Amino acid sequence: MNAIVVVDRNWAIGKEGNLLVHLPGDLKYYKEKTTGNVIVYGRKTLSTYPGGKPLPNRTNIVLTRNKNYENEDCIICHSRDEVLREVSKYDTDRVFISGGAEVYELFLEDVDTFYVTKIDAEYEADRYFPNLDELGLQITWQSEIQEDKGTKYRFYKYVRNDNR
């Protein structure tokens, strides 16, 4: 299973339910990686998508504690186990954990590959992603430096070593 996330220098991912910064190049990268695949995210993350609607051309799985939540365009799950049962129907290489912070934390140990966009800046934040550099994961690929509107960033691929 994969995770895909954008972080700043401190592994911050958001503030007050929003991304730290709008990076068109990162959004394009996210679309390239996830289109045609399965994305798993929380209900609050869904509310931040354009129009609060699921992303097109993907299987959208929403995790929520709200047993009454309904959305005909998504697969709704209410627990980690329920999500794991649902994603077992797909090739694990096609599944991307996509946020927010609680959902990332919940599935951290299930993810083998992390696609991380690291922004070369620090932002005020209230949500963080675990520091993968401190968890012993290996960087197997990194892009050239990208830049949008003066903000520099780079894409990384982290892979969990097999010594769990």
One Martini backbone bead per residue (centre of mass of N, CA, C, O) as a GRO file, in nm:
protein
  164
    1MET     BB    1   0.102   0.032   0.015
    2ASN     BB    2   0.025   0.378  -0.009
    3ALA     BB    3   0.146   0.716   0.024
    4ILE     BB    4   0.034   1.067   0.000
    5VAL     BB    5   0.235   1.373   0.050
    6VAL     BB    6   0.265   1.705   0.192
    7VAL     BB    7   0.558   1.880   0.317
    8ASP     BB    8   0.752   2.032   0.530
    9ARG     BB    9   1.041   2.058   0.711
   10ASN     BB   10   0.842   1.955   0.974
   11TRP     BB   11   0.601   1.770   0.863
   12ALA     BB   12   0.385   1.948   0.772
   13ILE     BB   13   0.024   1.951   0.637
   14GLY     BB   14  -0.160   2.158   0.823
   15LYS     BB   15  -0.434   2.410   0.862
   16GLU     BB   16  -0.748   2.418   0.945
   17GLY     BB   17  -0.805   2.198   0.698
   18ASN     BB   18  -0.550   2.287   0.528
   19LEU     BB   19  -0.328   2.350   0.325
   20LEU     BB   20  -0.032   2.527   0.327
   21VAL     BB   21  -0.015   2.515   0.002
   22HIS     BB   22  -0.041   2.604  -0.342
   23LEU     BB   23   0.067   2.342  -0.580
   24PRO     BB   24   0.031   2.267  -0.898
   25GLY     BB   25   0.256   2.047  -0.931
   26ASP     BB   26   0.151   1.865  -0.701
   27LEU     BB   27  -0.135   1.818  -0.808
   28LYS     BB   28  -0.039   1.680  -1.066
   29TYR     BB   29   0.112   1.448  -0.928
   30TYR     BB   30  -0.129   1.334  -0.776
   31LYS     BB   31  -0.296   1.273  -1.028
   32GLU     BB   32  -0.095   1.081  -1.166
   33LYS     BB   33  -0.082   0.868  -0.927
   34THR     BB   34  -0.419   0.828  -0.874
   35THR     BB   35  -0.522   0.776  -1.137
   36GLY     BB   36  -0.700   0.470  -1.144
   37ASN     BB   37  -0.721   0.450  -0.836
   38VAL     BB   38  -0.693   0.427  -0.481
   39ILE     BB   39  -0.847   0.631  -0.228
   40VAL     BB   40  -0.772   0.721   0.115
   41TYR     BB   41  -0.994   0.907   0.336
   42GLY     BB   42  -1.130   1.151   0.508
   43ARG     BB   43  -1.404   1.343   0.551
   44LYS     BB   44  -1.253   1.614   0.588
   45THR     BB   45  -1.095   1.594   0.325
   46LEU     BB   46  -1.333   1.591   0.133
   47SER     BB   47  -1.429   1.887   0.212
   48THR     BB   48  -1.162   2.013   0.050
   49TYR     BB   49  -1.267   1.950  -0.205
   50PRO     BB   50  -1.405   2.026  -0.481
   51GLY     BB   51  -1.726   2.062  -0.363
   52GLY     BB   52  -1.692   1.802  -0.176
   53LYS     BB   53  -1.587   1.599  -0.391
   54PRO     BB   54  -1.492   1.342  -0.541
   55LEU     BB   55  -1.249   1.215  -0.724
   56PRO     BB   56  -1.189   1.154  -1.034
   57ASN     BB   57  -1.087   0.847  -1.156
   58ARG     BB   58  -1.156   0.704  -0.873
   59THR     BB   59  -1.140   0.523  -0.583
   60ASN     BB   60  -1.340   0.626  -0.311
   61ILE     BB   61  -1.235   0.616   0.032
   62VAL     BB   62  -1.419   0.672   0.333
   63LEU     BB   63  -1.338   0.774   0.661
   64THR     BB   64  -1.580   0.733   0.934
   65ARG     BB   65  -1.757   0.766   1.243
   66ASN     BB   66  -2.015   0.833   1.089
   67LYS     BB   67  -2.288   0.624   1.050
   68ASN     BB   68  -2.471   0.847   0.870
   69TYR     BB   69  -2.287   0.868   0.644
   70GLU     BB   70  -2.331   0.983   0.299
   71ASN     BB   71  -2.202   0.871  -0.038
   72GLU     BB   72  -2.257   0.766  -0.361
   73ASP     BB   73  -1.936   0.828  -0.465
   74CYS     BB   74  -1.856   0.634  -0.221
   75ILE     BB   75  -1.675   0.448   0.002
   76ILE     BB   76  -1.782   0.353   0.322
   77CYS     BB   77  -1.601   0.371   0.631
   78HIS     BB   78  -1.560   0.296   1.009
   79SER     BB   79  -1.273   0.140   0.986
   80ARG     BB   80  -0.976   0.000   0.952
   81ASP     BB   81  -1.075  -0.289   0.888
   82GLU     BB   82  -1.272  -0.206   0.665
   83VAL     BB   83  -1.061  -0.088   0.478
   84LEU     BB   84  -0.883  -0.342   0.450
   85ARG     BB   85  -1.102  -0.511   0.320
   86GLU     BB   86  -1.153  -0.329   0.075
   87VAL     BB   87  -0.848  -0.312  -0.038
   88SER     BB   88  -0.818  -0.628  -0.088
   89LYS     BB   89  -0.960  -0.600  -0.385
   90TYR     BB   90  -0.678  -0.476  -0.449
   91ASP     BB   91  -0.400  -0.368  -0.558
   92THR     BB   92  -0.166  -0.235  -0.348
   93ASP     BB   93  -0.029  -0.041  -0.568
   94ARG     BB   94  -0.328   0.122  -0.597
   95VAL     BB   95  -0.303   0.226  -0.298
   96PHE     BB   96  -0.390   0.551  -0.136
   97ILE     BB   97  -0.300   0.736   0.120
   98SER     BB   98  -0.458   1.087   0.167
   99GLY     BB   99  -0.588   1.150   0.440
  100GLY     BB  100  -0.534   1.272   0.708
  101ALA     BB  101  -0.354   1.254   0.987
  102GLU     BB  102  -0.519   1.017   1.113
  103VAL     BB  103  -0.503   0.829   0.866
  104TYR     BB  104  -0.204   0.806   0.843
  105GLU     BB  105  -0.157   0.690   1.127
  106LEU     BB  106  -0.342   0.435   1.102
  107PHE     BB  107  -0.159   0.331   0.823
  108LEU     BB  108   0.153   0.336   0.854
  109GLU     BB  109   0.214   0.013   0.885
  110ASP     BB  110   0.079  -0.058   0.587
  111VAL     BB  111   0.297   0.105   0.451
  112ASP     BB  112   0.565   0.089   0.194
  113THR     BB  113   0.494   0.355   0.020
  114PHE     BB  114   0.619   0.698  -0.015
  115TYR     BB  115   0.482   1.002  -0.139
  116VAL     BB  116   0.689   1.293  -0.114
  117THR     BB  117   0.639   1.635  -0.065
  118LYS     BB  118   0.900   1.873  -0.025
  119ILE     BB  119   0.911   2.171   0.131
  120ASP     BB  120   1.125   2.468   0.128
  121ALA     BB  121   0.961   2.523   0.418
  122GLU     BB  122   0.782   2.705   0.676
  123TYR     BB  123   0.481   2.646   0.868
  124GLU     BB  124   0.195   2.699   1.003
  125ALA     BB  125   0.066   2.434   1.222
  126ASP     BB  126  -0.165   2.132   1.324
  127ARG     BB  127  -0.040   1.917   1.116
  128TYR     BB  128   0.123   1.589   1.095
  129PHE     BB  129   0.388   1.392   0.980
  130PRO     BB  130   0.582   1.149   0.994
  131ASN     BB  131   0.925   1.113   1.022
  132LEU     BB  132   1.088   0.920   0.791
  133ASP     BB  133   1.390   0.972   0.864
  134GLU     BB  134   1.339   0.843   1.166
  135LEU     BB  135   1.220   0.542   1.053
  136GLY     BB  136   1.422   0.407   0.828
  137LEU     BB  137   1.372   0.493   0.553
  138GLN     BB  138   1.407   0.475   0.200
  139ILE     BB  139   1.547   0.653  -0.055
  140THR     BB  140   1.480   0.581  -0.415
  141TRP     BB  141   1.375   0.879  -0.496
  142GLN     BB  142   1.437   1.197  -0.674
  143SER     BB  143   1.382   1.500  -0.775
  144GLU     BB  144   1.395   1.775  -0.895
  145ILE     BB  145   1.366   2.091  -0.853
  146GLN     BB  146   1.083   2.273  -0.781
  147GLU     BB  147   0.855   2.553  -0.894
  148ASP     BB  148   0.606   2.769  -0.725
  149LYS     BB  149   0.580   3.085  -0.669
  150GLY     BB  150   0.877   3.053  -0.509
  151THR     BB  151   0.830   2.750  -0.436
  152LYS     BB  152   1.020   2.492  -0.314
  153TYR     BB  153   1.046   2.145  -0.437
  154ARG     BB  154   1.027   1.780  -0.377
  155PHE     BB  155   1.029   1.453  -0.486
  156TYR     BB  156   0.961   1.143  -0.304
  157LYS     BB  157   1.074   0.798  -0.241
  158TYR     BB  158   0.966   0.582   0.006
  159VAL     BB  159   1.098   0.278   0.159
  160ARG     BB  160   1.040   0.005   0.323
  161ASN     BB  161   1.197  -0.205   0.487
  162ASP     BB  162   1.195  -0.559   0.568
  163ASN     BB  163   1.260  -0.481   0.890
  164ARG     BB  164   0.987  -0.505   1.099
   0.00000   0.00000   0.00000
